[in-house]
CSV table of C-alpha atoms in Angstrom, one decimal:
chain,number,residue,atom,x,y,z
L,1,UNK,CA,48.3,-28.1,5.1
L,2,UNK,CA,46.4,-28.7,8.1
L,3,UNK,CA,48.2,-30.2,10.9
L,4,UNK,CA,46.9,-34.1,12.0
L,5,UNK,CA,45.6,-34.1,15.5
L,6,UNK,CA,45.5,-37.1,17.5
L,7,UNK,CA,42.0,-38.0,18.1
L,8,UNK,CA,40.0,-36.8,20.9
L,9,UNK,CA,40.8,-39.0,23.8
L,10,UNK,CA,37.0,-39.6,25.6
L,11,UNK,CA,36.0,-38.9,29.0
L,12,UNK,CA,33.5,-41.7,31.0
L,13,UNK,CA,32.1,-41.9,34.7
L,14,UNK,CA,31.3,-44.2,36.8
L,15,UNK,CA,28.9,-44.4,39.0
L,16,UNK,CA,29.8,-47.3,41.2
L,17,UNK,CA,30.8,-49.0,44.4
L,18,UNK,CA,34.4,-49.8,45.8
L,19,UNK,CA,36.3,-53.3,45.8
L,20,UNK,CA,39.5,-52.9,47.9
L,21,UNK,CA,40.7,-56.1,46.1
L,22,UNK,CA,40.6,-54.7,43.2
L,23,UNK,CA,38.5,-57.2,41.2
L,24,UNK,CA,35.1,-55.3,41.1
L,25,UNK,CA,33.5,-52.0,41.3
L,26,UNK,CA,34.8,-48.4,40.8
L,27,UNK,CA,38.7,-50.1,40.6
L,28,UNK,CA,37.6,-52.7,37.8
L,29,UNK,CA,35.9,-49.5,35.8
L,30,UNK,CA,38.6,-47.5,35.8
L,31,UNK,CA,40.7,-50.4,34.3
L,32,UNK,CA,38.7,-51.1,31.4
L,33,UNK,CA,38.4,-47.5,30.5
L,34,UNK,CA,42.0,-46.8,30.3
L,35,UNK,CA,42.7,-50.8,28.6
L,36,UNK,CA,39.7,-49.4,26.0
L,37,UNK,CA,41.5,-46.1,26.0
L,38,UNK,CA,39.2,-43.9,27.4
L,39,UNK,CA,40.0,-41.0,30.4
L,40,UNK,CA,38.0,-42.4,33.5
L,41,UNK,CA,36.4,-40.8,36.4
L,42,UNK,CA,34.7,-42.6,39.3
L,43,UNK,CA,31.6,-41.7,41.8
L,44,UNK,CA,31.5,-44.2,44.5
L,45,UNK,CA,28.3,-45.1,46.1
L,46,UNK,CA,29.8,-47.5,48.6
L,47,UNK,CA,32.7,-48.8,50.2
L,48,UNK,CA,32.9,-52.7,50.5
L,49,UNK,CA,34.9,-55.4,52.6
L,50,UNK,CA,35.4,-57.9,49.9
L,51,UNK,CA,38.2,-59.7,48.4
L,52,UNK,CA,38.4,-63.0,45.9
L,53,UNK,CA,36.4,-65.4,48.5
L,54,UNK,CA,33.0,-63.0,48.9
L,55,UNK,CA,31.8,-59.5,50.6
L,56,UNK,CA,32.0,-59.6,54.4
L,57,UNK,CA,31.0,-55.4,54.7
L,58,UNK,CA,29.0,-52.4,53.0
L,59,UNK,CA,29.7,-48.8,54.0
L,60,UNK,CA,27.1,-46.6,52.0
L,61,UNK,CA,27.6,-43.7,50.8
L,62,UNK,CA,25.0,-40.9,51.6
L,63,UNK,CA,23.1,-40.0,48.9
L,64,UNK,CA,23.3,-36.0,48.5
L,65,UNK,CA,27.0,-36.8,48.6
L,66,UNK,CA,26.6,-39.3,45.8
L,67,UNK,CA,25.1,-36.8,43.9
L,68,UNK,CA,27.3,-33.8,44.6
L,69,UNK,CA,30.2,-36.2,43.3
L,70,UNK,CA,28.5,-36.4,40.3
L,71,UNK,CA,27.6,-33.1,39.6
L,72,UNK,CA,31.5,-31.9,40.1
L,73,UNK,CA,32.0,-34.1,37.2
L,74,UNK,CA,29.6,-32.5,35.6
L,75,UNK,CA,30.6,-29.0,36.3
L,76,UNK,CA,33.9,-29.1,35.1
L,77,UNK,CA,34.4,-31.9,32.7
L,78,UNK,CA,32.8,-33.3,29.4
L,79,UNK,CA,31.2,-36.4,30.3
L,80,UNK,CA,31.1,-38.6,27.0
L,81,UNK,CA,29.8,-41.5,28.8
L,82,UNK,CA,28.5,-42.8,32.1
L,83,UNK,CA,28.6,-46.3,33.6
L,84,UNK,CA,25.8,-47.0,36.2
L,85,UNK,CA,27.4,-49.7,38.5
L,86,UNK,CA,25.9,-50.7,42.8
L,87,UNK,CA,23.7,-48.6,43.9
L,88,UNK,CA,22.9,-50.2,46.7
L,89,UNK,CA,19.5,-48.3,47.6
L,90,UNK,CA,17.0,-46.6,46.9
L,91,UNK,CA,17.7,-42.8,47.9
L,92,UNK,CA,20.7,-43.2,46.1
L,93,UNK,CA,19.2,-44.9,42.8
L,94,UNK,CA,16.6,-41.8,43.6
L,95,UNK,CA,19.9,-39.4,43.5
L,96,UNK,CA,21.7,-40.5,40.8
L,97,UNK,CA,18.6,-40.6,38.3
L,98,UNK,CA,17.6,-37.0,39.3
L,99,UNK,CA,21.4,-36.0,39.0
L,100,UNK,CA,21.6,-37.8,35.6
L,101,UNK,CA,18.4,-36.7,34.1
L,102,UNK,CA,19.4,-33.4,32.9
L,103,UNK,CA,21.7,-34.7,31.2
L,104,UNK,CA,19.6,-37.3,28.6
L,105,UNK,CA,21.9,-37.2,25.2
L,106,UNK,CA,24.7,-38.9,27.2
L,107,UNK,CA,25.4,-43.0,26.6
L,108,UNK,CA,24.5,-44.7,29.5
L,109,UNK,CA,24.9,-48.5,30.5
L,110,UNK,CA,23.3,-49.1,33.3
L,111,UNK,CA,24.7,-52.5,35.1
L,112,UNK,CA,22.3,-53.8,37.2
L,113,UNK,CA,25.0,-55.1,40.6
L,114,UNK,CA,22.1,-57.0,42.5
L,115,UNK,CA,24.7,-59.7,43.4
L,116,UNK,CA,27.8,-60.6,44.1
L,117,UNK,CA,29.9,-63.6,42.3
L,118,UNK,CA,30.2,-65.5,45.9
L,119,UNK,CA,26.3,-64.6,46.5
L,120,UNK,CA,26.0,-61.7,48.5
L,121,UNK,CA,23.2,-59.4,48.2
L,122,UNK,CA,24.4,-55.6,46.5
L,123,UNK,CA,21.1,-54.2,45.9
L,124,UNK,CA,18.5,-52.9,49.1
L,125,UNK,CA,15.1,-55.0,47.9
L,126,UNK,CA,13.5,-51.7,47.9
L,127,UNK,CA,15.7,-50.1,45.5
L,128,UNK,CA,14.7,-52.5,42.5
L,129,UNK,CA,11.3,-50.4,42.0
L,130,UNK,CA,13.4,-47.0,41.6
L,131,UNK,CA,16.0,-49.0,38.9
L,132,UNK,CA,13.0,-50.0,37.2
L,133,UNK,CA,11.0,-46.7,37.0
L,134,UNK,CA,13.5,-44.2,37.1
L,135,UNK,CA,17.3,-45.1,36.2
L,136,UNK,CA,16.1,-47.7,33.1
L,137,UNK,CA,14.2,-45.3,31.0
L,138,UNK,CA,17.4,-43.0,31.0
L,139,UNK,CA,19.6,-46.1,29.9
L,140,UNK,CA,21.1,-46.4,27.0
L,141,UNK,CA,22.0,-50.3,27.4
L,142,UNK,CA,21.0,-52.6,30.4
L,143,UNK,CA,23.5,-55.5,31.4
L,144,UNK,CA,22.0,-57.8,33.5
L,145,UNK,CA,22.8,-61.3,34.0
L,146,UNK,CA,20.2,-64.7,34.3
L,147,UNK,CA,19.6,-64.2,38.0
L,148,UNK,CA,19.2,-60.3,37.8
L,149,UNK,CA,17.2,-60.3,34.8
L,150,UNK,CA,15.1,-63.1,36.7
L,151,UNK,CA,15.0,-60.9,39.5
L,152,UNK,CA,13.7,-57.7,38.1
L,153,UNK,CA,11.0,-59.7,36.2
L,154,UNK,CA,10.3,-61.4,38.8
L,155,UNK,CA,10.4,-64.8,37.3
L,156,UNK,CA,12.6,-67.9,37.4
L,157,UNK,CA,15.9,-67.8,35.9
L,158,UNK,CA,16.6,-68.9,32.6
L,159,UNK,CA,17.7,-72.2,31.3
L,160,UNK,CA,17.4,-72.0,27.6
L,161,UNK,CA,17.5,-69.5,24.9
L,162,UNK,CA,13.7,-69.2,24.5
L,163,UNK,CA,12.8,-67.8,27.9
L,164,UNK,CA,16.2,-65.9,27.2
L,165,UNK,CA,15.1,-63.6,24.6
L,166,UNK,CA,11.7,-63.6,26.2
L,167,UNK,CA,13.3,-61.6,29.3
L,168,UNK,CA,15.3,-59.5,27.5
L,169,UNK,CA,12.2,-59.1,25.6
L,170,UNK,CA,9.9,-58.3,28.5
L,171,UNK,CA,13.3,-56.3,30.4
L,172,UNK,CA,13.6,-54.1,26.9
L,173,UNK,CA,9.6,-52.5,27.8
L,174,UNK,CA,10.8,-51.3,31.3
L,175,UNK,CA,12.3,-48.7,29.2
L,176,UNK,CA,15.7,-48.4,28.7
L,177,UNK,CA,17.0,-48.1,24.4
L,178,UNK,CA,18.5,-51.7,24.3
L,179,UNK,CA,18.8,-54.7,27.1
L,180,UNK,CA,22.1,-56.8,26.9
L,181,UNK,CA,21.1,-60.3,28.3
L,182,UNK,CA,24.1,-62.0,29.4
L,183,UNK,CA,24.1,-66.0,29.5
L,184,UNK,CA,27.0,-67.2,31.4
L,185,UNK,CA,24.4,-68.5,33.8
L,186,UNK,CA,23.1,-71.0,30.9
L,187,UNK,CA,23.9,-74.7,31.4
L,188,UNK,CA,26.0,-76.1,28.9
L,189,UNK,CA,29.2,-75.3,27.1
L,190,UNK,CA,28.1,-72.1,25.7
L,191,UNK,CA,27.5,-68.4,27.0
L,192,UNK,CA,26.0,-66.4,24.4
L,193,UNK,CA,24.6,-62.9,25.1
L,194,UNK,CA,21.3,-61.3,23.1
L,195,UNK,CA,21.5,-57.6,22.7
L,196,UNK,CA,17.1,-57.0,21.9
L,197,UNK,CA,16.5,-53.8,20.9
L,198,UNK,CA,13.6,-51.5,19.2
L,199,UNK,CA,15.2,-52.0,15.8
L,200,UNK,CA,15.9,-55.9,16.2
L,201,UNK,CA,17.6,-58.8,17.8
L,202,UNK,CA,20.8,-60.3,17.7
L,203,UNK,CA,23.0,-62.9,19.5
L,204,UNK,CA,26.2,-62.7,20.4
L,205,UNK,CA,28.3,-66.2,20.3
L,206,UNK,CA,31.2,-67.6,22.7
L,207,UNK,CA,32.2,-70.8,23.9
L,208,UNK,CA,32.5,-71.4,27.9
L,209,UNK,CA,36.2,-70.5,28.9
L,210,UNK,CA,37.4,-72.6,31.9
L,211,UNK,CA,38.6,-70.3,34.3
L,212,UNK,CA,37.5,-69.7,37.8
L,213,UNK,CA,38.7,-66.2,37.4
L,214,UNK,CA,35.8,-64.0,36.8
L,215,UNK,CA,35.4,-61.7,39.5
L,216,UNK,CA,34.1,-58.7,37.7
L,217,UNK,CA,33.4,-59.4,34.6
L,218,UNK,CA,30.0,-57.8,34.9
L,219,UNK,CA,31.8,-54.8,35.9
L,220,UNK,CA,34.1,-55.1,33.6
L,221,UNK,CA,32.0,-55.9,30.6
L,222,UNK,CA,30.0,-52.6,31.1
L,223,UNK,CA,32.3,-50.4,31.4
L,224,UNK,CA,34.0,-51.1,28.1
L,225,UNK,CA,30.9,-51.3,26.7
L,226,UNK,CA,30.6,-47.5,28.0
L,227,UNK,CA,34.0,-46.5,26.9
L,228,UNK,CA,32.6,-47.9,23.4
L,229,UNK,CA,30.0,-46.3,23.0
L,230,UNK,CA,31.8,-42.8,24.5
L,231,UNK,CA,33.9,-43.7,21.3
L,232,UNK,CA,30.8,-43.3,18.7
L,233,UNK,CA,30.7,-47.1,18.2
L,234,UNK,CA,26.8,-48.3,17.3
L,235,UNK,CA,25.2,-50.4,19.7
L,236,UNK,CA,26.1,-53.5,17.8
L,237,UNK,CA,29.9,-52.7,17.5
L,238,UNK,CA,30.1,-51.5,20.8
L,239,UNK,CA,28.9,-55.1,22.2
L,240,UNK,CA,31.0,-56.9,19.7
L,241,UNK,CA,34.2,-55.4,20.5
L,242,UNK,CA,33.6,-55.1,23.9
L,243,UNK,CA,32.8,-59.2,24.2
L,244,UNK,CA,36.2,-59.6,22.0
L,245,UNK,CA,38.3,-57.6,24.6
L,246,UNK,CA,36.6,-58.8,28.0
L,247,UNK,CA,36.8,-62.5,26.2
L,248,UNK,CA,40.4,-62.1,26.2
L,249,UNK,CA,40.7,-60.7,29.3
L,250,UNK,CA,39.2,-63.4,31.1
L,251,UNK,CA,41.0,-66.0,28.6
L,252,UNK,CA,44.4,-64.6,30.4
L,253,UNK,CA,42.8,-64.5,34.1
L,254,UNK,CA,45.1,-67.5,35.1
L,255,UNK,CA,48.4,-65.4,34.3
L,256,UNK,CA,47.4,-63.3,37.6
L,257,UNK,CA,47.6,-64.6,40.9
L,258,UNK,CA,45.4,-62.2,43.0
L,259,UNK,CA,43.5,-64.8,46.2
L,260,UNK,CA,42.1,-67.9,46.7
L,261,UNK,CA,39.0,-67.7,45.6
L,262,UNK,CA,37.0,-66.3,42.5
L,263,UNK,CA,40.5,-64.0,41.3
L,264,UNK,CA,40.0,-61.2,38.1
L,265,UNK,CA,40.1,-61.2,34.6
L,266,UNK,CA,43.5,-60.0,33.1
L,267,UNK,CA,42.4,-56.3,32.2
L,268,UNK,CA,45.7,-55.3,30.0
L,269,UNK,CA,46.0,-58.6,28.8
L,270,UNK,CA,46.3,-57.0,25.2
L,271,UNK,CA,49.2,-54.3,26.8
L,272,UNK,CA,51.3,-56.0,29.0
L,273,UNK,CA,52.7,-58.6,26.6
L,274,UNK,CA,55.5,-61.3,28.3
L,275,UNK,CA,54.9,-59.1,31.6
């Protein structure tokens, strides 16, 4: 009889910058990959003064450093998925697409970090054109927001489901296999999300949860979306059970006590029980 192996535990990297307060970035990725039981790995493309009240600092990384991080990954470890996170400019956007595009058959999920919860600007202006034109078309999934779907278009931000779907629409011919509009931003008590893709539309459905604790969720939502997908979930499951998971991690945000200002979701909500 053929002995019963434990199944293949999945290996995802990120491609992202650092939050030293733990709420965001490269430290927020490599919680959701191990509470959505992935292995995680992490190639940082900036170092950031931030904390739970906004970003005061960006130290970027160099480029051709970016880019030899992520081909030692490469070199030595199979990558099942990859999380695109801050990129911050344009020579690195530049480096990571070139670095990534040999390597097309991989998930990607590219989350467009243009800004931060308290405001802040993430993204150098003149990096938007090499997202659109050169990281997109190798993304399996975008995950903008309102404002960043609003800013790659170009247009106003969204206030109702109509112009919704029409940017995720208009986002989905930029390239990329599927666009994940995410509607937090909406007035109202809602905050659905549309996934649009070539074979179809469909929304995803949630009720506002009253928390100001959702530093990262962006982050956060991404990654296990990545780690999802790394699993061999379709596009449709991966978005459902990601939502499920990052819904009850920001359900249980309250039960940490991390600043004063906009603190993080509750990652291991689902492992840490009475903790």
């Amino acid at each position: 009889m053929a002995a019963n192996h434990p199944p293949l535990i999945r290996n995802v990297l990120s491609i992202a910058g650092s939050d030293p307060s733990g709420g965001a970035g490269i430290q927020v990725d490599l919680k959701a990959f191990s509470a959505r039981g992935v292995y995680g790995m992490a190639a940082i493309t900036a170092l950031t003064a931030q904390n739970t009240q906004g970003v005061s600092g960006v130290q970027v990384v160099p480029a051709d450093f970016v880019a030899q991080q992520i081909k030692a990954v490469f070199a030595d470890v199979r990558v099942d998925a990859v999380k695109i996170g801050m990129i911050a400019n344009g020579e690195i956007a530049q480096a990571v697409a070139d670095v990534l595009a040999a390597h097309k058959g991989i998930p990607m999920v590219l989350d467009p970090v243009m800004i931060a919860k308290g405001g802040a600007s993430l993204l150098d202006t003149c990096a938007i054109s090499v997202m659109i034109h050169h990281l997109m078309p190798l993304a399996t999934l975008v995950t903008p927001n309102l404002p960043e779907a609003a800013a790659l278009l170009g247009q106003a931000e969204a206030q109702d489901r109509v112009t919704m779907q029409a940017q995720a629409e208009k986002l989905l011919t930029l390239g990329a296999q599927a666009v994940l509009l995410k509607g937090g931003h909406l007035p109202g008590d809602d905050s659905p999300d549309v996934l649009v893709s070539t074979t179809g539309t469909r929304w995803f459905e949630g009720r506002r949860i009253n928390t100001a604790n959702t530093h990262g969720t962006g982050c956060s939502l991404s990654s296990a979306l990545a780690a999802e997908l790394a699993k061999g979930l379709s596009l449709q499951n991966a978005v459902a059970t990601a939502r499920t998971w990052l819904r009850g991690a920001v359900s249980s945000a309250d039960r940490l006590m991390v600043g004063s200002g906009h603190g993080p979701v509750h990652h291991f909500h689902a492992l840490w029980g009475s903790v």
